[in-house]
């Protein structure tokens, strides 16, 4: 029963461990199961004997390989010793001949190397010349591209002006001979062209005066297409310039109010600021910038223009020799750093960097080089 239990427990991890004497000493009656166990035990014994025999053979082979390797090493050592002895006994003539052969070979190799180096130098020279020609070609291409860009950047008004001049030359009419009938015909074809309207208004102003030019301005702003935003804005800016230069202050302000209702208010405010700058009315300019920074506090271009104006105004106020110094003596200007700190609290991180760069550039522009440098360094460290 013990033997049967052991056989049943046999698996890969638990090999059979059965002794023949245990089977022989068993006093059980001879049965088929007993015979099967005896045959099984004999097979297990044969397998164990074969395994042991193969193991002994492998060990013998390993020992023989080790002996062979040792013998080879000993033979190699003896050969080396013999070679050394022969080398010591060899004549100087043989060594000289070998040395001559080696030097000849080296000289031949050096000659090839020199030729290769010369070829390389020639190739490098050709490459450098080709690079120089390539750089010249690139510069020529850049210049050609810049000229093309300049040609492309011509405004529509310039194209129209060229067409007008060509048409006049073909008909034998001089530019001085432009009359109202000519502009009326042109405006029938292009009723929303601000360039034609502005030229027409300037001619009426030169020939007939301010009142006729104002009537034409009113007609222009009413007849132009509402969807043409840029053309409409150009006309209103021209109308404001006309009133600013030739009209009364009250009429000028009424035109500003009308323009603010119809156009983009930010563009109108910026145009009004430019008009007041030309008029050197510094008392009013900063008030418009304050309005803009309240209405468009997230617009970076507004803050940039405000900072630029403050630098310019402070510089004029501090410079006694500047011709506009007297106009700014009694004007209270906001400190530049206060505007910057206020803007940095409102703007996004990317916009903050741009505004600080603008501020540092203005410092450089007006002579505060150290402040500009330290500000640029702080931008690099902080952002």
Coordinates of C-alpha atoms in Angstrom, one line a residue:
X1 CA 0.0 0.0 0.0
X2 CA 2.9 2.4 0.8
X3 CA 4.5 1.6 -2.6
X4 CA 1.2 2.2 -4.4
X5 CA 0.7 5.5 -2.6
X6 CA 4.2 6.6 -3.6
X7 CA 3.6 5.7 -7.3
X8 CA 0.4 7.6 -7.3
X9 CA 2.1 10.7 -5.8
X10 CA 4.7 10.7 -8.6
X11 CA 4.9 13.9 -10.8
X12 CA 7.5 16.2 -12.3
X13 CA 8.5 17.8 -9.0
X14 CA 8.3 14.5 -7.0
X15 CA 10.3 11.7 -8.8
X16 CA 9.7 8.0 -7.9
X17 CA 11.7 6.7 -4.9
X18 CA 11.0 3.0 -4.6
X19 CA 13.4 0.4 -3.4
X20 CA 13.3 -3.1 -4.8
X21 CA 13.8 -4.7 -1.4
X22 CA 10.5 -3.1 -0.3
X23 CA 8.7 -4.9 -3.1
X24 CA 10.5 -8.2 -2.6
X25 CA 9.8 -8.2 1.2
X26 CA 6.1 -7.6 0.6
X27 CA 4.2 -10.7 1.6
X28 CA 1.3 -9.9 -0.6
X29 CA -0.2 -12.7 -2.7
X30 CA 1.1 -12.5 -6.3
X31 CA -1.5 -10.7 -8.4
X32 CA -1.6 -8.9 -11.7
X33 CA -1.2 -5.6 -9.9
X34 CA 1.9 -6.9 -8.2
X35 CA 3.4 -8.1 -11.5
X36 CA 2.7 -4.7 -13.0
X37 CA 4.5 -3.0 -10.1
X38 CA 7.5 -5.3 -10.5
X39 CA 7.8 -4.5 -14.2
X40 CA 7.4 -0.8 -13.5
X41 CA 10.1 -0.8 -10.9
X42 CA 12.5 -2.7 -13.2
X43 CA 11.9 0.0 -15.9
X44 CA 12.6 2.8 -13.4
X45 CA 15.8 1.1 -12.4
X46 CA 17.0 0.8 -16.0
X47 CA 16.2 4.5 -16.6
X48 CA 18.3 5.4 -13.5
X49 CA 21.2 3.3 -14.6
X50 CA 21.1 4.8 -18.1
X51 CA 21.1 8.3 -16.7
X52 CA 24.0 7.6 -14.4
X53 CA 26.0 6.1 -17.3
X54 CA 25.3 9.1 -19.6
X55 CA 26.3 11.4 -16.8
X56 CA 29.7 9.6 -16.3
X57 CA 30.3 9.8 -20.1
X58 CA 29.6 13.6 -20.1
X59 CA 32.1 14.1 -17.3
X60 CA 34.7 12.1 -19.1
X61 CA 34.2 14.1 -22.2
X62 CA 34.6 17.4 -20.3
X63 CA 37.8 16.1 -18.6
X64 CA 39.2 15.2 -22.0
X65 CA 38.3 18.6 -23.5
X66 CA 40.0 20.3 -20.6
X67 CA 43.1 18.1 -21.1
X68 CA 43.0 18.9 -24.8
X69 CA 42.8 22.6 -24.1
X70 CA 45.6 22.4 -21.6
X71 CA 47.7 20.5 -24.1
X72 CA 47.0 23.2 -26.8
X73 CA 48.0 26.0 -24.5
X74 CA 51.2 24.2 -23.5
X75 CA 52.0 23.6 -27.2
X76 CA 51.3 27.3 -28.1
X77 CA 53.6 28.4 -25.3
X78 CA 56.4 26.1 -26.6
X79 CA 55.9 27.5 -30.1
X80 CA 56.1 31.0 -28.9
X81 CA 59.3 30.3 -27.0
X82 CA 60.8 28.8 -30.2
X83 CA 59.8 31.8 -32.2
X84 CA 61.4 34.1 -29.7
X85 CA 64.6 32.1 -29.8
X86 CA 64.5 32.1 -33.6
X87 CA 63.8 35.9 -33.7
X88 CA 66.8 36.5 -31.4
X89 CA 69.0 34.4 -33.7
X90 CA 67.7 36.0 -37.0
X91 CA 70.2 38.2 -38.8
X92 CA 70.1 42.0 -39.0
X93 CA 69.9 41.7 -42.8
X94 CA 66.4 40.1 -42.7
X95 CA 65.3 42.8 -40.3
X96 CA 66.6 45.5 -42.5
X97 CA 64.9 44.1 -45.5
X98 CA 61.6 43.9 -43.7
X99 CA 62.1 47.5 -42.5
X100 CA 62.8 48.6 -46.0
X101 CA 59.6 46.9 -47.2
X102 CA 57.6 48.5 -44.5
X103 CA 59.0 52.0 -45.2
X104 CA 58.3 51.6 -48.9
X105 CA 54.8 50.6 -48.1
X106 CA 54.4 53.6 -45.8
X107 CA 55.8 56.0 -48.3
X108 CA 53.4 54.7 -51.0
X109 CA 50.5 55.0 -48.5
X110 CA 51.6 58.6 -47.6
X111 CA 51.7 59.5 -51.3
X112 CA 48.2 58.3 -51.8
X113 CA 47.1 60.1 -48.7
X114 CA 48.6 63.4 -50.0
X115 CA 46.9 63.0 -53.3
X116 CA 43.6 62.3 -51.5
X117 CA 44.2 65.4 -49.3
X118 CA 45.0 67.5 -52.4
X119 CA 41.8 66.3 -54.0
X120 CA 39.9 67.1 -50.8
X121 CA 41.4 70.6 -50.7
X122 CA 40.4 71.1 -54.3
X123 CA 36.9 69.9 -53.6
X124 CA 36.7 72.1 -50.5
X125 CA 37.8 75.1 -52.6
X126 CA 35.2 74.2 -55.2
X127 CA 32.6 73.8 -52.5
X128 CA 33.5 77.2 -51.0
X129 CA 33.2 78.9 -54.4
X130 CA 29.9 77.2 -54.9
X131 CA 28.8 78.3 -51.5
X132 CA 29.8 81.8 -52.2
X133 CA 27.9 81.7 -55.5
X134 CA 25.0 80.1 -53.6
X135 CA 25.0 82.9 -51.0
X136 CA 25.1 85.5 -53.8
X137 CA 22.1 83.8 -55.5
X138 CA 20.3 83.7 -52.2
X139 CA 20.9 87.4 -51.6
X140 CA 19.7 88.2 -55.1
X141 CA 16.6 86.0 -54.5
X142 CA 15.9 87.8 -51.2
X143 CA 16.2 91.2 -52.9
X144 CA 13.9 90.0 -55.7
X145 CA 11.4 88.8 -53.1
X146 CA 11.6 92.0 -51.2
X147 CA 11.0 94.0 -54.4
X148 CA 8.0 91.7 -55.1
X149 CA 6.7 92.2 -51.6
X150 CA 7.0 96.0 -52.1
X151 CA 5.1 95.7 -55.3
X152 CA 2.5 93.6 -53.6
X153 CA 2.1 95.9 -50.7
X154 CA 0.8 98.7 -52.9
X155 CA -2.6 99.6 -51.6
X156 CA -5.7 99.5 -53.7
X157 CA -5.7 103.3 -53.7
X158 CA -2.3 103.4 -55.4
X159 CA -3.5 101.0 -58.1
X160 CA -6.5 103.1 -58.7
X161 CA -4.3 106.2 -58.9
X162 CA -2.1 104.5 -61.5
X163 CA -5.2 103.5 -63.5
X164 CA -6.5 107.1 -63.3
X165 CA -3.2 108.5 -64.5
X166 CA -3.0 106.0 -67.4
X167 CA -6.5 106.8 -68.5
X168 CA -5.8 110.5 -68.3
X169 CA -2.6 110.1 -70.4
X170 CA -4.4 108.1 -73.0
X171 CA -7.1 110.8 -73.3
X172 CA -4.5 113.6 -73.2
X173 CA -5.9 115.1 -70.0
X174 CA -3.6 116.5 -67.3
X175 CA -4.2 115.8 -63.6
X176 CA -4.8 119.5 -63.0
X177 CA -7.8 119.3 -65.3
X178 CA -9.7 116.9 -63.1
X179 CA -13.2 118.3 -62.6
X180 CA -16.3 117.3 -60.6
X181 CA -17.7 115.5 -63.7
X182 CA -14.7 113.3 -63.9
X183 CA -15.0 112.2 -60.2
X184 CA -18.7 111.8 -60.5
X185 CA -18.2 109.3 -63.4
X186 CA -15.6 107.4 -61.5
X187 CA -17.8 107.2 -58.4
X188 CA -20.7 105.8 -60.4
X189 CA -18.5 102.8 -61.1
X190 CA -16.9 102.7 -57.5
X191 CA -19.4 104.3 -55.1
X192 CA -17.7 102.8 -52.0
X193 CA -14.1 103.7 -52.9
X194 CA -12.8 106.0 -50.1
X195 CA -9.8 107.0 -52.1
X196 CA -11.9 108.6 -54.8
X197 CA -14.1 110.3 -52.3
X198 CA -11.1 111.7 -50.4
X199 CA -9.5 113.0 -53.6
X200 CA -12.8 114.5 -54.7
X201 CA -13.2 116.2 -51.2
X202 CA -9.6 117.6 -51.3
X203 CA -10.2 119.0 -54.8
X204 CA -13.4 120.7 -53.7
X205 CA -11.6 122.1 -50.6
X206 CA -8.9 123.5 -52.8
X207 CA -11.2 125.0 -55.4
X208 CA -14.4 125.9 -53.6
X209 CA -13.5 125.9 -49.9
X210 CA -14.4 124.3 -46.6
X211 CA -18.3 124.4 -46.8
X212 CA -18.5 122.6 -50.2
X213 CA -15.9 120.1 -48.9
X214 CA -18.1 119.5 -45.8
X215 CA -21.2 119.0 -48.0
X216 CA -19.3 116.4 -50.0
X217 CA -18.2 114.7 -46.9
X218 CA -21.7 114.3 -45.7
X219 CA -22.7 112.9 -49.0
X220 CA -19.8 110.5 -49.0
X221 CA -20.5 109.0 -45.5
X222 CA -24.2 108.6 -46.4
X223 CA -23.7 107.0 -49.8
X224 CA -20.9 104.5 -48.9
X225 CA -21.8 100.8 -48.4
X226 CA -22.2 100.0 -44.7
X227 CA -20.6 96.6 -45.1
X228 CA -17.3 98.2 -46.3
X229 CA -16.0 98.8 -42.8
X230 CA -12.5 99.9 -43.8
X231 CA -13.7 102.3 -46.5
X232 CA -16.2 103.7 -44.2
X233 CA -13.7 104.2 -41.4
X234 CA -11.3 106.0 -43.8
X235 CA -14.0 108.5 -44.8
X236 CA -15.0 109.2 -41.2
X237 CA -11.4 109.8 -40.3
X238 CA -11.0 112.2 -43.3
X239 CA -14.2 114.0 -42.1
X240 CA -12.8 114.4 -38.6
X241 CA -9.5 115.7 -40.0
X242 CA -11.4 118.2 -42.1
X243 CA -13.5 119.5 -39.1
X244 CA -10.4 119.5 -36.8
X245 CA -8.4 121.7 -39.2
X246 CA -11.1 124.0 -40.6
X247 CA -14.2 123.7 -38.5
X248 CA -15.1 124.6 -34.9
X249 CA -14.4 122.5 -31.8
X250 CA -18.1 122.0 -31.2
X251 CA -18.7 120.6 -34.7
X252 CA -15.6 118.5 -34.4
X253 CA -16.9 116.9 -31.3
X254 CA -20.3 116.2 -32.9
X255 CA -18.5 114.5 -35.8
X256 CA -16.6 112.3 -33.3
X257 CA -19.8 111.3 -31.5
X258 CA -21.4 110.4 -34.9
X259 CA -18.4 108.4 -35.9
X260 CA -18.3 106.5 -32.6
X261 CA -21.9 105.3 -33.2
X262 CA -21.2 103.9 -36.7
X263 CA -17.6 102.7 -36.6
X264 CA -15.3 100.6 -34.4
X265 CA -15.0 102.8 -31.3
X266 CA -11.4 101.8 -30.6
X267 CA -10.3 102.8 -34.1
X268 CA -12.1 106.1 -33.8
X269 CA -10.6 106.9 -30.4
X270 CA -7.1 106.1 -31.7
X271 CA -7.7 108.3 -34.8
X272 CA -8.9 111.2 -32.5
X273 CA -5.7 110.8 -30.4
X274 CA -3.6 111.1 -33.5
X275 CA -5.5 114.3 -34.5
X276 CA -4.9 115.8 -31.0
X277 CA -1.2 114.8 -31.2
X278 CA -0.9 116.8 -34.4
X279 CA -2.7 119.7 -32.8
X280 CA -0.3 119.2 -29.7
X281 CA -3.3 119.3 -27.4
X282 CA -1.6 117.3 -24.6
X283 CA -4.2 118.1 -22.0
X284 CA -6.9 116.0 -23.6
X285 CA -4.8 113.0 -25.0
X286 CA -4.3 111.1 -21.8
X287 CA -8.1 111.3 -21.1
X288 CA -8.8 109.3 -24.3
X289 CA -6.2 106.7 -23.3
X290 CA -7.8 106.3 -19.9
X291 CA -11.2 105.7 -21.7
X292 CA -9.6 103.2 -24.0
X293 CA -7.9 101.3 -21.1
X294 CA -11.2 101.0 -19.3
X295 CA -13.2 99.9 -22.3
X296 CA -10.5 97.7 -23.9
X297 CA -8.5 96.7 -20.9
X298 CA -7.6 93.3 -22.4
X299 CA -6.3 94.8 -25.6
X300 CA -2.5 94.8 -25.6
X301 CA -2.2 97.3 -28.4
X302 CA -4.0 99.9 -26.3
X303 CA -1.7 99.5 -23.4
X304 CA 1.4 99.7 -25.7
X305 CA 0.2 103.0 -27.3
X306 CA -0.6 104.4 -23.8
X307 CA 2.9 103.5 -22.5
X308 CA 4.5 104.9 -25.7
X309 CA 2.7 108.2 -25.3
X310 CA 3.6 108.5 -21.6
X311 CA 7.3 108.0 -22.4
X312 CA 7.1 110.7 -25.2
X313 CA 5.2 113.2 -23.0
X314 CA 7.4 112.7 -19.9
X315 CA 10.5 113.2 -22.1
X316 CA 9.1 116.4 -23.6
X317 CA 8.1 117.7 -20.1
X318 CA 11.5 117.0 -18.6
X319 CA 13.5 118.5 -21.5
X320 CA 13.6 122.3 -21.2
X321 CA 15.0 122.7 -24.7
X322 CA 12.2 120.9 -26.4
X323 CA 9.8 123.3 -28.4
X324 CA 6.7 121.7 -26.8
X325 CA 8.0 121.8 -23.3
X326 CA 5.8 124.8 -22.4
X327 CA 2.7 123.0 -23.5
X328 CA 3.3 120.2 -20.9
X329 CA 4.5 122.2 -17.9
X330 CA 1.1 122.5 -16.4
X331 CA -0.2 119.0 -17.5
X332 CA -0.3 116.3 -14.9
X333 CA 0.9 113.0 -16.4
X334 CA 0.4 109.5 -14.9
X335 CA 3.6 107.8 -13.9
X336 CA 4.7 105.2 -16.5
X337 CA 5.4 102.5 -13.9
X338 CA 1.9 102.9 -12.4
X339 CA 0.4 102.2 -15.8
X340 CA 2.6 99.2 -16.3
X341 CA 1.8 97.7 -12.9
X342 CA -1.9 98.2 -13.5
X343 CA -1.7 96.6 -16.9
X344 CA 0.2 93.6 -15.6
X345 CA -2.6 92.9 -13.2
X346 CA -5.1 92.7 -16.0
X347 CA -3.3 91.2 -19.0
X348 CA -2.5 87.5 -19.6
X349 CA 1.0 86.1 -19.1
X350 CA 2.0 86.2 -22.8
X351 CA 0.7 89.8 -23.1
X352 CA 2.6 90.8 -20.0
X353 CA 5.8 89.8 -21.6
X354 CA 5.1 91.8 -24.7
X355 CA 4.1 94.9 -22.7
X356 CA 7.3 94.6 -20.6
X357 CA 9.4 94.3 -23.7
X358 CA 7.7 97.4 -25.1
X359 CA 8.4 99.2 -21.8
X360 CA 12.1 98.2 -21.8
X361 CA 12.4 99.2 -25.5
X362 CA 11.1 102.7 -24.6
X363 CA 13.6 102.9 -21.8
X364 CA 16.4 102.3 -24.3
X365 CA 14.9 104.7 -26.7
X366 CA 14.8 107.6 -24.3
X367 CA 18.3 107.0 -22.9
X368 CA 17.7 104.9 -19.8
X369 CA 19.9 102.1 -21.0
X370 CA 20.5 100.5 -17.5
X371 CA 16.8 100.4 -16.7
X372 CA 16.1 98.8 -20.1
X373 CA 18.8 96.2 -19.6
X374 CA 17.7 95.2 -16.1
X375 CA 14.1 95.0 -17.3
X376 CA 15.1 92.6 -20.1
X377 CA 17.1 90.5 -17.7
X378 CA 14.1 90.3 -15.3
X379 CA 11.9 89.2 -18.2
X380 CA 14.3 86.4 -18.9
X381 CA 14.6 85.3 -15.3
X382 CA 10.9 85.6 -14.5
X383 CA 9.3 84.3 -17.6

